[in-house]
Amino acid sequence: MNVADVRKKSPLVLTYANFVTPQFVANTINVIGASPLMSREPKEFEDLVAIADAVVINTGTLQEKEINHIIQLSQIAYDMGKPVILDPVAVSVPFRANAITQLLKNGHVDIIRGNAAEIAWFAQVTFDSQGIDATGDGDVVKIAQKAAQATGAIIALSGTCDVVSDGQHTQTLDVNIQLLSTIVGTGDALSSTIGAFVATDVTVENVVSAMATFKLAGQKATNIVQTPGNFSGQLLDQLFVIKATEVQQFINESVKKHD
Ligand SMILES: Nc1ncnc2c1ncn2[C@@H]1O[C@H](COP(=O)(O)OP(=O)(O)OP(=O)(O)O)[C@@H](O)[C@H]1O
Ligand SMILES: Cc1ncsc1CCO
Ligand SMILES: [Mg+2]
């Protein structure tokens, strides 16, 4: 889907959110024309997944007792035919690595969205990080392709250069918008935005469409404001008004295919 389709369909995105950024994530989903809902209560997962169009699992503040909950949530989504997007925050930290290993083994994930260091963990490539941030350097195209092949999921690697790969088809969007990395939660918001854009179909094209919409909104925001506090609000405003036609033009000009 493109952003016009998202506004028409208004998909309900169910997010198992961390406790740091749910307000920003919910607002992002709302302004693009989709419908946000957050829950961490297993007793209502069946009912919520039944009405959801996509399920996003963010493990940013996961606790041990919740590992089984996210596995259960991903299985319910799979059984009901709803796409699952995983945001594996700081996955290289041992407790998190163990939780995600269990989720991949016993649950089901369609798309993994993370920064370069997080995606490198799935590809078994060394990449420097500092907690939630990727700080290293590496071949992000190769990393995304390897991670897709290792997991069977579509990979959405974000950063200066965004990369989307299913292991065979790979597309990149290399546009530097420094202010996007100053707001904590832009990655979390992007993961849930991807949920909205793949609600009807899990495809590389739909993931690229979500990432391009987000990045172009960021670029337009930096033409208006140059500081993080104002940028955060302006990013939401630009996501609210962005047109599918201008995103398509941005994709035509800036997305490269590496097949
Ligand atoms: N230097 C950069 N230039 C351009 N875009 C960037 C840059 N850094 C991040 N982004 C964009 O910011 C958004 C969030 O990606 P990022 O890789 O920072 O996620 P993250 O590390 O998971 O963030 P968070 O943990 O704060 O949610 C994406 O749309 C990505 O394209
Ligand atoms: C700062 C932080 N800590 C755990 S989750 C999170 C938000 C970024 O994903
Ligand atoms: Mg993140």
PDB file of C-alpha atoms and ligand atoms in Angstrom:
ATOM      1  CA  MET A   1       0.000   0.000   0.000  1.00  0.00           C
ATOM      2  CA  ASN A   2       0.993   3.647  -0.339  1.00  0.00           C
ATOM      3  CA  VAL A   3      -0.033   6.350   2.121  1.00  0.00           C
ATOM      4  CA  ALA A   4      -3.256   7.083   0.201  1.00  0.00           C
ATOM      5  CA  ASP A   5      -4.279   3.409   0.461  1.00  0.00           C
ATOM      6  CA  VAL A   6      -3.422   3.436   4.180  1.00  0.00           C
ATOM      7  CA  ARG A   7      -5.691   6.461   4.714  1.00  0.00           C
ATOM      8  CA  LYS A   8      -8.506   4.754   2.777  1.00  0.00           C
ATOM      9  CA  LYS A   9      -8.216   1.402   4.558  1.00  0.00           C
ATOM     10  CA  SER A  10      -7.255   2.791   8.001  1.00  0.00           C
ATOM     11  CA  PRO A  11      -5.678  -0.469   9.196  1.00  0.00           C
ATOM     12  CA  LEU A  12      -5.657  -1.216  12.901  1.00  0.00           C
ATOM     13  CA  VAL A  13      -2.051  -1.724  14.042  1.00  0.00           C
ATOM     14  CA  LEU A  14      -1.741  -3.672  17.299  1.00  0.00           C
ATOM     15  CA  THR A  15       1.594  -2.867  18.972  1.00  0.00           C
ATOM     16  CA  TYR A  16       3.187  -4.744  21.851  1.00  0.00           C
ATOM     17  CA  ALA A  17       5.037  -1.555  22.759  1.00  0.00           C
ATOM     18  CA  ASN A  18       7.989  -0.766  24.993  1.00  0.00           C
ATOM     19  CA  PHE A  19       7.260   1.622  27.878  1.00  0.00           C
ATOM     20  CA  VAL A  20       9.512   4.414  26.511  1.00  0.00           C
ATOM     21  CA  THR A  21       7.853   5.517  23.259  1.00  0.00           C
ATOM     22  CA  PRO A  22       4.215   4.317  22.941  1.00  0.00           C
ATOM     23  CA  GLN A  23       2.737   7.838  22.794  1.00  0.00           C
ATOM     24  CA  PHE A  24       4.957   8.839  19.871  1.00  0.00           C
ATOM     25  CA  VAL A  25       4.277   5.534  18.105  1.00  0.00           C
ATOM     26  CA  ALA A  26       0.494   5.873  18.577  1.00  0.00           C
ATOM     27  CA  ASN A  27       0.534   9.447  17.252  1.00  0.00           C
ATOM     28  CA  THR A  28       2.575   8.396  14.219  1.00  0.00           C
ATOM     29  CA  ILE A  29       0.073   5.645  13.390  1.00  0.00           C
ATOM     30  CA  ASN A  30      -2.806   8.080  13.845  1.00  0.00           C
ATOM     31  CA  VAL A  31      -1.398  10.861  11.650  1.00  0.00           C
ATOM     32  CA  ILE A  32      -0.676   8.552   8.714  1.00  0.00           C
ATOM     33  CA  GLY A  33      -4.364   7.598   8.785  1.00  0.00           C
ATOM     34  CA  ALA A  34      -4.136   4.200  10.450  1.00  0.00           C
ATOM     35  CA  SER A  35      -5.462   3.249  13.863  1.00  0.00           C
ATOM     36  CA  PRO A  36      -3.191   2.494  16.865  1.00  0.00           C
ATOM     37  CA  LEU A  37      -3.814   0.077  19.725  1.00  0.00           C
ATOM     38  CA  MET A  38      -1.306  -1.016  22.373  1.00  0.00           C
ATOM     39  CA  SER A  39      -1.541  -4.009  24.701  1.00  0.00           C
ATOM     40  CA  ARG A  40       0.720  -6.329  26.684  1.00  0.00           C
ATOM     41  CA  GLU A  41      -2.086  -8.443  28.202  1.00  0.00           C
ATOM     42  CA  PRO A  42      -2.129 -12.063  26.942  1.00  0.00           C
ATOM     43  CA  LYS A  43      -5.735 -12.563  28.093  1.00  0.00           C
ATOM     44  CA  GLU A  44      -6.953 -10.210  25.366  1.00  0.00           C
ATOM     45  CA  PHE A  45      -4.530 -11.182  22.555  1.00  0.00           C
ATOM     46  CA  GLU A  46      -7.074 -13.393  20.728  1.00  0.00           C
ATOM     47  CA  ASP A  47      -9.711 -10.658  20.728  1.00  0.00           C
ATOM     48  CA  LEU A  48      -7.272  -7.914  19.725  1.00  0.00           C
ATOM     49  CA  VAL A  49      -5.513  -9.831  16.961  1.00  0.00           C
ATOM     50  CA  ALA A  50      -8.946 -10.721  15.551  1.00  0.00           C
ATOM     51  CA  ILE A  51      -9.700  -7.018  14.982  1.00  0.00           C
ATOM     52  CA  ALA A  52      -6.115  -6.018  14.043  1.00  0.00           C
ATOM     53  CA  ASP A  53      -4.717  -5.769  10.498  1.00  0.00           C
ATOM     54  CA  ALA A  54      -1.073  -6.079  11.607  1.00  0.00           C
ATOM     55  CA  VAL A  55       0.801  -6.947  14.806  1.00  0.00           C
ATOM     56  CA  VAL A  56       4.053  -5.237  15.853  1.00  0.00           C
ATOM     57  CA  ILE A  57       6.197  -6.740  18.615  1.00  0.00           C
ATOM     58  CA  ASN A  58       8.697  -4.312  20.140  1.00  0.00           C
ATOM     59  CA  THR A  59      11.045  -5.908  22.665  1.00  0.00           C
ATOM     60  CA  GLY A  60      12.595  -2.665  23.955  1.00  0.00           C
ATOM     61  CA  THR A  61      11.602  -3.210  27.600  1.00  0.00           C
ATOM     62  CA  LEU A  62      10.757  -6.917  27.647  1.00  0.00           C
ATOM     63  CA  GLN A  63      10.799  -8.831  30.954  1.00  0.00           C
ATOM     64  CA  GLU A  64      11.528 -12.548  31.347  1.00  0.00           C
ATOM     65  CA  LYS A  65       7.909 -13.485  32.081  1.00  0.00           C
ATOM     66  CA  GLU A  66       6.882 -11.799  28.816  1.00  0.00           C
ATOM     67  CA  ILE A  67       8.985 -13.982  26.516  1.00  0.00           C
ATOM     68  CA  ASN A  68       6.188 -16.548  26.332  1.00  0.00           C
ATOM     69  CA  HIS A  69       3.652 -13.760  25.836  1.00  0.00           C
ATOM     70  CA  ILE A  70       5.289 -12.454  22.665  1.00  0.00           C
ATOM     71  CA  ILE A  71       5.685 -15.993  21.325  1.00  0.00           C
ATOM     72  CA  GLN A  72       1.971 -16.564  21.982  1.00  0.00           C
ATOM     73  CA  LEU A  73       1.047 -13.232  20.340  1.00  0.00           C
ATOM     74  CA  SER A  74       3.053 -14.049  17.211  1.00  0.00           C
ATOM     75  CA  GLN A  75       1.427 -17.500  16.970  1.00  0.00           C
ATOM     76  CA  ILE A  76      -2.098 -16.095  17.327  1.00  0.00           C
ATOM     77  CA  ALA A  77      -1.317 -13.575  14.576  1.00  0.00           C
ATOM     78  CA  TYR A  78       0.053 -16.321  12.349  1.00  0.00           C
ATOM     79  CA  ASP A  79      -3.038 -18.494  12.912  1.00  0.00           C
ATOM     80  CA  MET A  80      -5.294 -15.541  12.056  1.00  0.00           C
ATOM     81  CA  GLY A  81      -3.253 -14.577   8.959  1.00  0.00           C
ATOM     82  CA  LYS A  82      -2.108 -11.204  10.321  1.00  0.00           C
ATOM     83  CA  PRO A  83       1.413  -9.967   9.484  1.00  0.00           C
ATOM     84  CA  VAL A  84       3.920  -9.785  12.358  1.00  0.00           C
ATOM     85  CA  ILE A  85       6.636  -7.117  12.463  1.00  0.00           C
ATOM     86  CA  LEU A  86       9.426  -7.519  15.029  1.00  0.00           C
ATOM     87  CA  ASP A  87      11.413  -4.551  16.409  1.00  0.00           C
ATOM     88  CA  PRO A  88      14.326  -6.248  18.251  1.00  0.00           C
ATOM     89  CA  VAL A  89      15.655  -3.289  20.272  1.00  0.00           C
ATOM     90  CA  ALA A  90      19.324  -3.753  21.341  1.00  0.00           C
ATOM     91  CA  VAL A  91      19.127  -7.468  20.462  1.00  0.00           C
ATOM     92  CA  SER A  92      22.849  -8.122  20.942  1.00  0.00           C
ATOM     93  CA  VAL A  93      22.527  -7.750  24.744  1.00  0.00           C
ATOM     94  CA  PRO A  94      22.472 -11.369  26.041  1.00  0.00           C
ATOM     95  CA  PHE A  95      19.035 -11.462  27.721  1.00  0.00           C
ATOM     96  CA  ARG A  96      17.497  -9.895  24.596  1.00  0.00           C
ATOM     97  CA  ALA A  97      19.407 -12.219  22.272  1.00  0.00           C
ATOM     98  CA  ASN A  98      18.020 -15.214  24.175  1.00  0.00           C
ATOM     99  CA  ALA A  99      14.450 -13.846  24.076  1.00  0.00           C
ATOM    100  CA  ILE A 100      14.597 -13.202  20.323  1.00  0.00           C
ATOM    101  CA  THR A 101      16.178 -16.614  19.674  1.00  0.00           C
ATOM    102  CA  GLN A 102      13.216 -18.220  21.481  1.00  0.00           C
ATOM    103  CA  LEU A 103      10.735 -16.083  19.544  1.00  0.00           C
ATOM    104  CA  LEU A 104      12.262 -17.042  16.180  1.00  0.00           C
ATOM    105  CA  LYS A 105      12.345 -20.729  17.177  1.00  0.00           C
ATOM    106  CA  ASN A 106       8.873 -21.058  18.681  1.00  0.00           C
ATOM    107  CA  GLY A 107       6.902 -18.180  17.168  1.00  0.00           C
ATOM    108  CA  HIS A 108       6.458 -16.551  13.780  1.00  0.00           C
ATOM    109  CA  VAL A 109       7.819 -13.275  12.354  1.00  0.00           C
ATOM    110  CA  ASP A 110       7.218 -11.877   8.833  1.00  0.00           C
ATOM    111  CA  ILE A 111       9.301  -8.694   8.956  1.00  0.00           C
ATOM    112  CA  ILE A 112      12.207  -7.589  11.163  1.00  0.00           C
ATOM    113  CA  ARG A 113      12.843  -3.812  11.388  1.00  0.00           C
ATOM    114  CA  GLY A 114      15.978  -2.666  13.157  1.00  0.00           C
ATOM    115  CA  ASN A 115      19.001  -0.420  12.870  1.00  0.00           C
ATOM    116  CA  ALA A 116      22.189  -1.754  11.234  1.00  0.00           C
ATOM    117  CA  ALA A 117      23.626  -3.163  14.484  1.00  0.00           C
ATOM    118  CA  GLU A 118      20.379  -4.948  15.354  1.00  0.00           C
ATOM    119  CA  ILE A 119      20.043  -6.477  11.880  1.00  0.00           C
ATOM    120  CA  ALA A 120      23.754  -7.452  11.918  1.00  0.00           C
ATOM    121  CA  TRP A 121      23.010  -9.672  14.943  1.00  0.00           C
ATOM    122  CA  PHE A 122      20.626 -11.790  12.824  1.00  0.00           C
ATOM    123  CA  ALA A 123      23.251 -11.955  10.057  1.00  0.00           C
ATOM    124  CA  GLN A 124      25.932 -12.981  12.582  1.00  0.00           C
ATOM    125  CA  VAL A 125      28.043 -10.022  11.507  1.00  0.00           C
ATOM    126  CA  THR A 126      29.920  -7.924  14.084  1.00  0.00           C
ATOM    127  CA  PHE A 127      28.664  -4.328  14.174  1.00  0.00           C
ATOM    128  CA  ASP A 128      29.335  -1.780  16.960  1.00  0.00           C
ATOM    129  CA  SER A 129      26.406  -0.531  18.998  1.00  0.00           C
ATOM    130  CA  GLN A 130      25.743   1.442  22.132  1.00  0.00           C
ATOM    131  CA  GLY A 131      22.494   0.164  23.623  1.00  0.00           C
ATOM    132  CA  ILE A 132      19.684   1.172  21.280  1.00  0.00           C
ATOM    133  CA  ASP A 133      22.025   2.903  18.801  1.00  0.00           C
ATOM    134  CA  ALA A 134      24.073   1.521  15.905  1.00  0.00           C
ATOM    135  CA  THR A 135      27.523   3.151  16.097  1.00  0.00           C
ATOM    136  CA  GLY A 136      29.589   1.004  13.727  1.00  0.00           C
ATOM    137  CA  ASP A 137      30.204   0.707  10.021  1.00  0.00           C
ATOM    138  CA  GLY A 138      29.576  -2.103   7.611  1.00  0.00           C
ATOM    139  CA  ASP A 139      28.101  -3.257   4.321  1.00  0.00           C
ATOM    140  CA  VAL A 140      24.413  -2.745   5.118  1.00  0.00           C
ATOM    141  CA  VAL A 141      23.214  -4.328   1.861  1.00  0.00           C
ATOM    142  CA  LYS A 142      25.097  -7.573   2.572  1.00  0.00           C
ATOM    143  CA  ILE A 143      23.991  -7.508   6.219  1.00  0.00           C
ATOM    144  CA  ALA A 144      20.309  -7.160   5.286  1.00  0.00           C
ATOM    145  CA  GLN A 145      20.547  -9.906   2.647  1.00  0.00           C
ATOM    146  CA  LYS A 146      22.286 -12.304   5.061  1.00  0.00           C
ATOM    147  CA  ALA A 147      19.783 -11.563   7.848  1.00  0.00           C
ATOM    148  CA  ALA A 148      16.873 -12.236   5.478  1.00  0.00           C
ATOM    149  CA  GLN A 149      18.417 -15.535   4.386  1.00  0.00           C
ATOM    150  CA  ALA A 150      19.115 -16.567   8.006  1.00  0.00           C
ATOM    151  CA  THR A 151      15.600 -15.753   9.296  1.00  0.00           C
ATOM    152  CA  GLY A 152      13.282 -16.140   6.297  1.00  0.00           C
ATOM    153  CA  ALA A 153      11.818 -12.724   7.200  1.00  0.00           C
ATOM    154  CA  ILE A 154      11.801  -9.548   5.127  1.00  0.00           C
ATOM    155  CA  ILE A 155      14.449  -7.275   6.614  1.00  0.00           C
ATOM    156  CA  ALA A 156      13.903  -3.530   7.028  1.00  0.00           C
ATOM    157  CA  LEU A 157      17.282  -2.084   8.043  1.00  0.00           C
ATOM    158  CA  SER A 158      17.052   1.620   8.911  1.00  0.00           C
ATOM    159  CA  GLY A 159      19.684   4.340   9.117  1.00  0.00           C
ATOM    160  CA  THR A 160      21.402   6.815   6.823  1.00  0.00           C
ATOM    161  CA  CYS A 161      20.896   4.145   4.180  1.00  0.00           C
ATOM    162  CA  ASP A 162      17.628   2.214   4.558  1.00  0.00           C
ATOM    163  CA  VAL A 163      17.748  -1.319   3.128  1.00  0.00           C
ATOM    164  CA  VAL A 164      14.842  -3.689   2.483  1.00  0.00           C
ATOM    165  CA  SER A 165      15.591  -7.289   1.511  1.00  0.00           C
ATOM    166  CA  ASP A 166      13.868 -10.655   1.318  1.00  0.00           C
ATOM    167  CA  GLY A 167      17.233 -12.302   0.622  1.00  0.00           C
ATOM    168  CA  GLN A 168      16.700 -12.213  -3.161  1.00  0.00           C
ATOM    169  CA  HIS A 169      15.297  -8.764  -3.880  1.00  0.00           C
ATOM    170  CA  THR A 170      16.973  -5.827  -2.214  1.00  0.00           C
ATOM    171  CA  GLN A 171      16.219  -2.093  -2.401  1.00  0.00           C
ATOM    172  CA  THR A 172      18.060   0.817  -0.796  1.00  0.00           C
ATOM    173  CA  LEU A 173      17.189   4.402   0.057  1.00  0.00           C
ATOM    174  CA  ASP A 174      20.353   6.334   0.864  1.00  0.00           C
ATOM    175  CA  VAL A 175      19.261   9.757   2.128  1.00  0.00           C
ATOM    176  CA  ASN A 176      20.827  11.318   5.226  1.00  0.00           C
ATOM    177  CA  ILE A 177      18.394  13.133   7.535  1.00  0.00           C
ATOM    178  CA  GLN A 178      20.433  13.633  10.712  1.00  0.00           C
ATOM    179  CA  LEU A 179      17.511  14.927  12.808  1.00  0.00           C
ATOM    180  CA  LEU A 180      15.675  11.593  12.432  1.00  0.00           C
ATOM    181  CA  SER A 181      18.287   9.998  14.675  1.00  0.00           C
ATOM    182  CA  THR A 182      17.926  12.672  17.408  1.00  0.00           C
ATOM    183  CA  ILE A 183      14.386  11.606  18.393  1.00  0.00           C
ATOM    184  CA  VAL A 184      14.148   8.425  20.472  1.00  0.00           C
ATOM    185  CA  GLY A 185      11.363   6.315  19.065  1.00  0.00           C
ATOM    186  CA  THR A 186      11.557   7.152  15.359  1.00  0.00           C
ATOM    187  CA  GLY A 187      12.630   3.540  14.828  1.00  0.00           C
ATOM    188  CA  ASP A 188       9.755   2.222  16.936  1.00  0.00           C
ATOM    189  CA  ALA A 189       7.340   4.489  15.047  1.00  0.00           C
ATOM    190  CA  LEU A 190       8.775   3.277  11.727  1.00  0.00           C
ATOM    191  CA  SER A 191       8.201  -0.370  12.717  1.00  0.00           C
ATOM    192  CA  SER A 192       4.524   0.281  13.475  1.00  0.00           C
ATOM    193  CA  THR A 193       4.213   2.389  10.297  1.00  0.00           C
ATOM    194  CA  ILE A 194       5.477  -0.614   8.327  1.00  0.00           C
ATOM    195  CA  GLY A 195       2.684  -2.614  10.018  1.00  0.00           C
ATOM    196  CA  ALA A 196       0.107  -0.235   8.539  1.00  0.00           C
ATOM    197  CA  PHE A 197       1.629  -0.395   5.026  1.00  0.00           C
ATOM    198  CA  VAL A 198       1.786  -4.233   4.897  1.00  0.00           C
ATOM    199  CA  ALA A 199      -1.706  -4.805   6.334  1.00  0.00           C
ATOM    200  CA  THR A 200      -2.985  -6.159   3.002  1.00  0.00           C
ATOM    201  CA  ASP A 201       0.255  -7.669   1.630  1.00  0.00           C
ATOM    202  CA  VAL A 202       3.689  -8.451   3.065  1.00  0.00           C
ATOM    203  CA  THR A 203       5.967  -7.380   0.199  1.00  0.00           C
ATOM    204  CA  VAL A 204       9.342  -5.689  -0.222  1.00  0.00           C
ATOM    205  CA  GLU A 205       7.544  -2.914  -2.168  1.00  0.00           C
ATOM    206  CA  ASN A 206       5.149  -2.154   0.695  1.00  0.00           C
ATOM    207  CA  VAL A 207       7.998  -2.007   3.222  1.00  0.00           C
ATOM    208  CA  VAL A 208       9.935   0.343   0.908  1.00  0.00           C
ATOM    209  CA  SER A 209       6.792   2.449   0.560  1.00  0.00           C
ATOM    210  CA  ALA A 210       6.551   2.805   4.372  1.00  0.00           C
ATOM    211  CA  MET A 211      10.248   3.642   4.801  1.00  0.00           C
ATOM    212  CA  ALA A 212      10.215   6.166   1.943  1.00  0.00           C
ATOM    213  CA  THR A 213       7.106   7.871   3.321  1.00  0.00           C
ATOM    214  CA  PHE A 214       8.772   8.174   6.730  1.00  0.00           C
ATOM    215  CA  LYS A 215      12.083   9.456   5.347  1.00  0.00           C
ATOM    216  CA  LEU A 216      10.503  11.945   2.964  1.00  0.00           C
ATOM    217  CA  ALA A 217       8.366  13.309   5.820  1.00  0.00           C
ATOM    218  CA  GLY A 218      11.636  13.713   7.767  1.00  0.00           C
ATOM    219  CA  GLN A 219      13.283  15.490   4.836  1.00  0.00           C
ATOM    220  CA  LYS A 220      10.338  17.879   4.445  1.00  0.00           C
ATOM    221  CA  ALA A 221      10.367  18.561   8.196  1.00  0.00           C
ATOM    222  CA  THR A 222      14.067  19.556   8.060  1.00  0.00           C
ATOM    223  CA  ASN A 223      13.228  22.146   5.403  1.00  0.00           C
ATOM    224  CA  ILE A 224      11.047  23.868   8.011  1.00  0.00           C
ATOM    225  CA  VAL A 225      12.726  23.291  11.419  1.00  0.00           C
ATOM    226  CA  GLN A 226      16.315  22.512  12.425  1.00  0.00           C
ATOM    227  CA  THR A 227      16.118  21.470  16.100  1.00  0.00           C
ATOM    228  CA  PRO A 228      14.983  18.151  17.647  1.00  0.00           C
ATOM    229  CA  GLY A 229      12.015  19.344  19.731  1.00  0.00           C
ATOM    230  CA  ASN A 230      10.386  21.154  16.854  1.00  0.00           C
ATOM    231  CA  PHE A 231      11.432  18.423  14.433  1.00  0.00           C
ATOM    232  CA  SER A 232       9.493  15.799  16.378  1.00  0.00           C
ATOM    233  CA  GLY A 233       6.242  17.770  15.983  1.00  0.00           C
ATOM    234  CA  GLN A 234       6.998  18.737  12.387  1.00  0.00           C
ATOM    235  CA  LEU A 235       7.640  15.094  11.480  1.00  0.00           C
ATOM    236  CA  LEU A 236       4.114  14.230  12.648  1.00  0.00           C
ATOM    237  CA  ASP A 237       2.711  17.220  10.737  1.00  0.00           C
ATOM    238  CA  GLN A 238       4.493  16.174   7.527  1.00  0.00           C
ATOM    239  CA  LEU A 239       3.294  12.558   7.902  1.00  0.00           C
ATOM    240  CA  PHE A 240      -0.231  13.984   8.254  1.00  0.00           C
ATOM    241  CA  VAL A 241      -0.119  15.951   4.968  1.00  0.00           C
ATOM    242  CA  ILE A 242       2.289  13.918   2.812  1.00  0.00           C
ATOM    243  CA  LYS A 243       0.911  12.870  -0.586  1.00  0.00           C
ATOM    244  CA  ALA A 244       1.301   9.443  -2.194  1.00  0.00           C
ATOM    245  CA  THR A 245       2.321  11.125  -5.468  1.00  0.00           C
ATOM    246  CA  GLU A 246       5.299  12.941  -3.896  1.00  0.00           C
ATOM    247  CA  VAL A 247       6.412   9.732  -2.126  1.00  0.00           C
ATOM    248  CA  GLN A 248       6.251   7.894  -5.464  1.00  0.00           C
ATOM    249  CA  GLN A 249       8.414  10.598  -7.070  1.00  0.00           C
ATOM    250  CA  PHE A 250      10.903  10.301  -4.162  1.00  0.00           C
ATOM    251  CA  ILE A 251      10.981   6.500  -4.634  1.00  0.00           C
ATOM    252  CA  ASN A 252      11.524   6.864  -8.395  1.00  0.00           C
ATOM    253  CA  GLU A 253      14.397   9.293  -7.841  1.00  0.00           C
ATOM    254  CA  SER A 254      16.075   7.826  -4.753  1.00  0.00           C
ATOM    255  CA  VAL A 255      15.360   4.090  -4.351  1.00  0.00           C
ATOM    256  CA  LYS A 256      17.916   1.765  -5.968  1.00  0.00           C
ATOM    257  CA  LYS A 257      17.302  -1.908  -6.755  1.00  0.00           C
ATOM    258  CA  HIS A 258      20.082  -4.482  -6.181  1.00  0.00           C
ATOM    259  CA  ASP A 259      18.688  -7.727  -7.651  1.00  0.00           C
TER     260      ASP A 259
HETATM  261  N1  LIG B   1      21.570   9.516   9.840  1.00  0.00           N
HETATM  262  C1  LIG B   1      20.359   9.256   9.340  1.00  0.00           C
HETATM  263  N2  LIG B   1      20.020   9.779   8.140  1.00  0.00           N
HETATM  264  C2  LIG B   1      18.823   9.553   7.639  1.00  0.00           C
HETATM  265  N3  LIG B   1      17.843   8.865   8.235  1.00  0.00           N
HETATM  266  C3  LIG B   1      18.139   8.328   9.409  1.00  0.00           C
HETATM  267  C4  LIG B   1      19.400   8.462  10.015  1.00  0.00           C
HETATM  268  N4  LIG B   1      19.388   7.786  11.165  1.00  0.00           N
HETATM  269  C5  LIG B   1      18.160   7.266  11.262  1.00  0.00           C
HETATM  270  N5  LIG B   1      17.407   7.580  10.203  1.00  0.00           N
HETATM  271  C6  LIG B   1      15.993   7.256   9.980  1.00  0.00           C
HETATM  272  O1  LIG B   1      15.375   7.340  11.255  1.00  0.00           O
HETATM  273  C7  LIG B   1      14.363   6.369  11.361  1.00  0.00           C
HETATM  274  C8  LIG B   1      14.660   5.499  12.567  1.00  0.00           C
HETATM  275  O2  LIG B   1      15.753   4.676  12.284  1.00  0.00           O
HETATM  276  P1  LIG B   1      16.882   4.298  13.320  1.00  0.00           P
HETATM  277  O3  LIG B   1      17.846   3.438  12.570  1.00  0.00           O
HETATM  278  O4  LIG B   1      17.404   5.484  14.027  1.00  0.00           O
HETATM  279  O5  LIG B   1      16.047   3.373  14.320  1.00  0.00           O
HETATM  280  P2  LIG B   1      16.349   2.954  15.807  1.00  0.00           P
HETATM  281  O6  LIG B   1      17.820   2.947  16.057  1.00  0.00           O
HETATM  282  O7  LIG B   1      15.596   1.713  16.085  1.00  0.00           O
HETATM  283  O8  LIG B   1      15.670   4.167  16.568  1.00  0.00           O
HETATM  284  P3  LIG B   1      14.955   4.224  18.002  1.00  0.00           P
HETATM  285  O9  LIG B   1      15.620   3.191  18.844  1.00  0.00           O
HETATM  286  O10 LIG B   1      15.200   5.624  18.479  1.00  0.00           O
HETATM  287  O11 LIG B   1      13.506   3.964  17.816  1.00  0.00           O
HETATM  288  C9  LIG B   1      14.345   5.645  10.027  1.00  0.00           C
HETATM  289  O12 LIG B   1      13.337   6.236   9.218  1.00  0.00           O
HETATM  290  C10 LIG B   1      15.727   5.905   9.438  1.00  0.00           C
HETATM  291  O13 LIG B   1      15.688   5.904   8.032  1.00  0.00           O
HETATM  292  C1  LIG B   2      15.495   4.103  25.159  1.00  0.00           C
HETATM  293  C2  LIG B   2      14.836   2.780  25.096  1.00  0.00           C
HETATM  294  N1  LIG B   2      15.133   1.815  26.011  1.00  0.00           N
HETATM  295  C3  LIG B   2      14.445   0.703  25.809  1.00  0.00           C
HETATM  296  S1  LIG B   2      13.383   0.797  24.487  1.00  0.00           S
HETATM  297  C4  LIG B   2      13.856   2.383  24.172  1.00  0.00           C
HETATM  298  C5  LIG B   2      13.261   3.195  23.073  1.00  0.00           C
HETATM  299  C6  LIG B   2      13.939   2.998  21.773  1.00  0.00           C
HETATM  300  O1  LIG B   2      13.543   1.845  21.139  1.00  0.00           O
HETATM  301 MG    MG B   3      15.105   0.895  17.827  1.00  0.00          MG
END
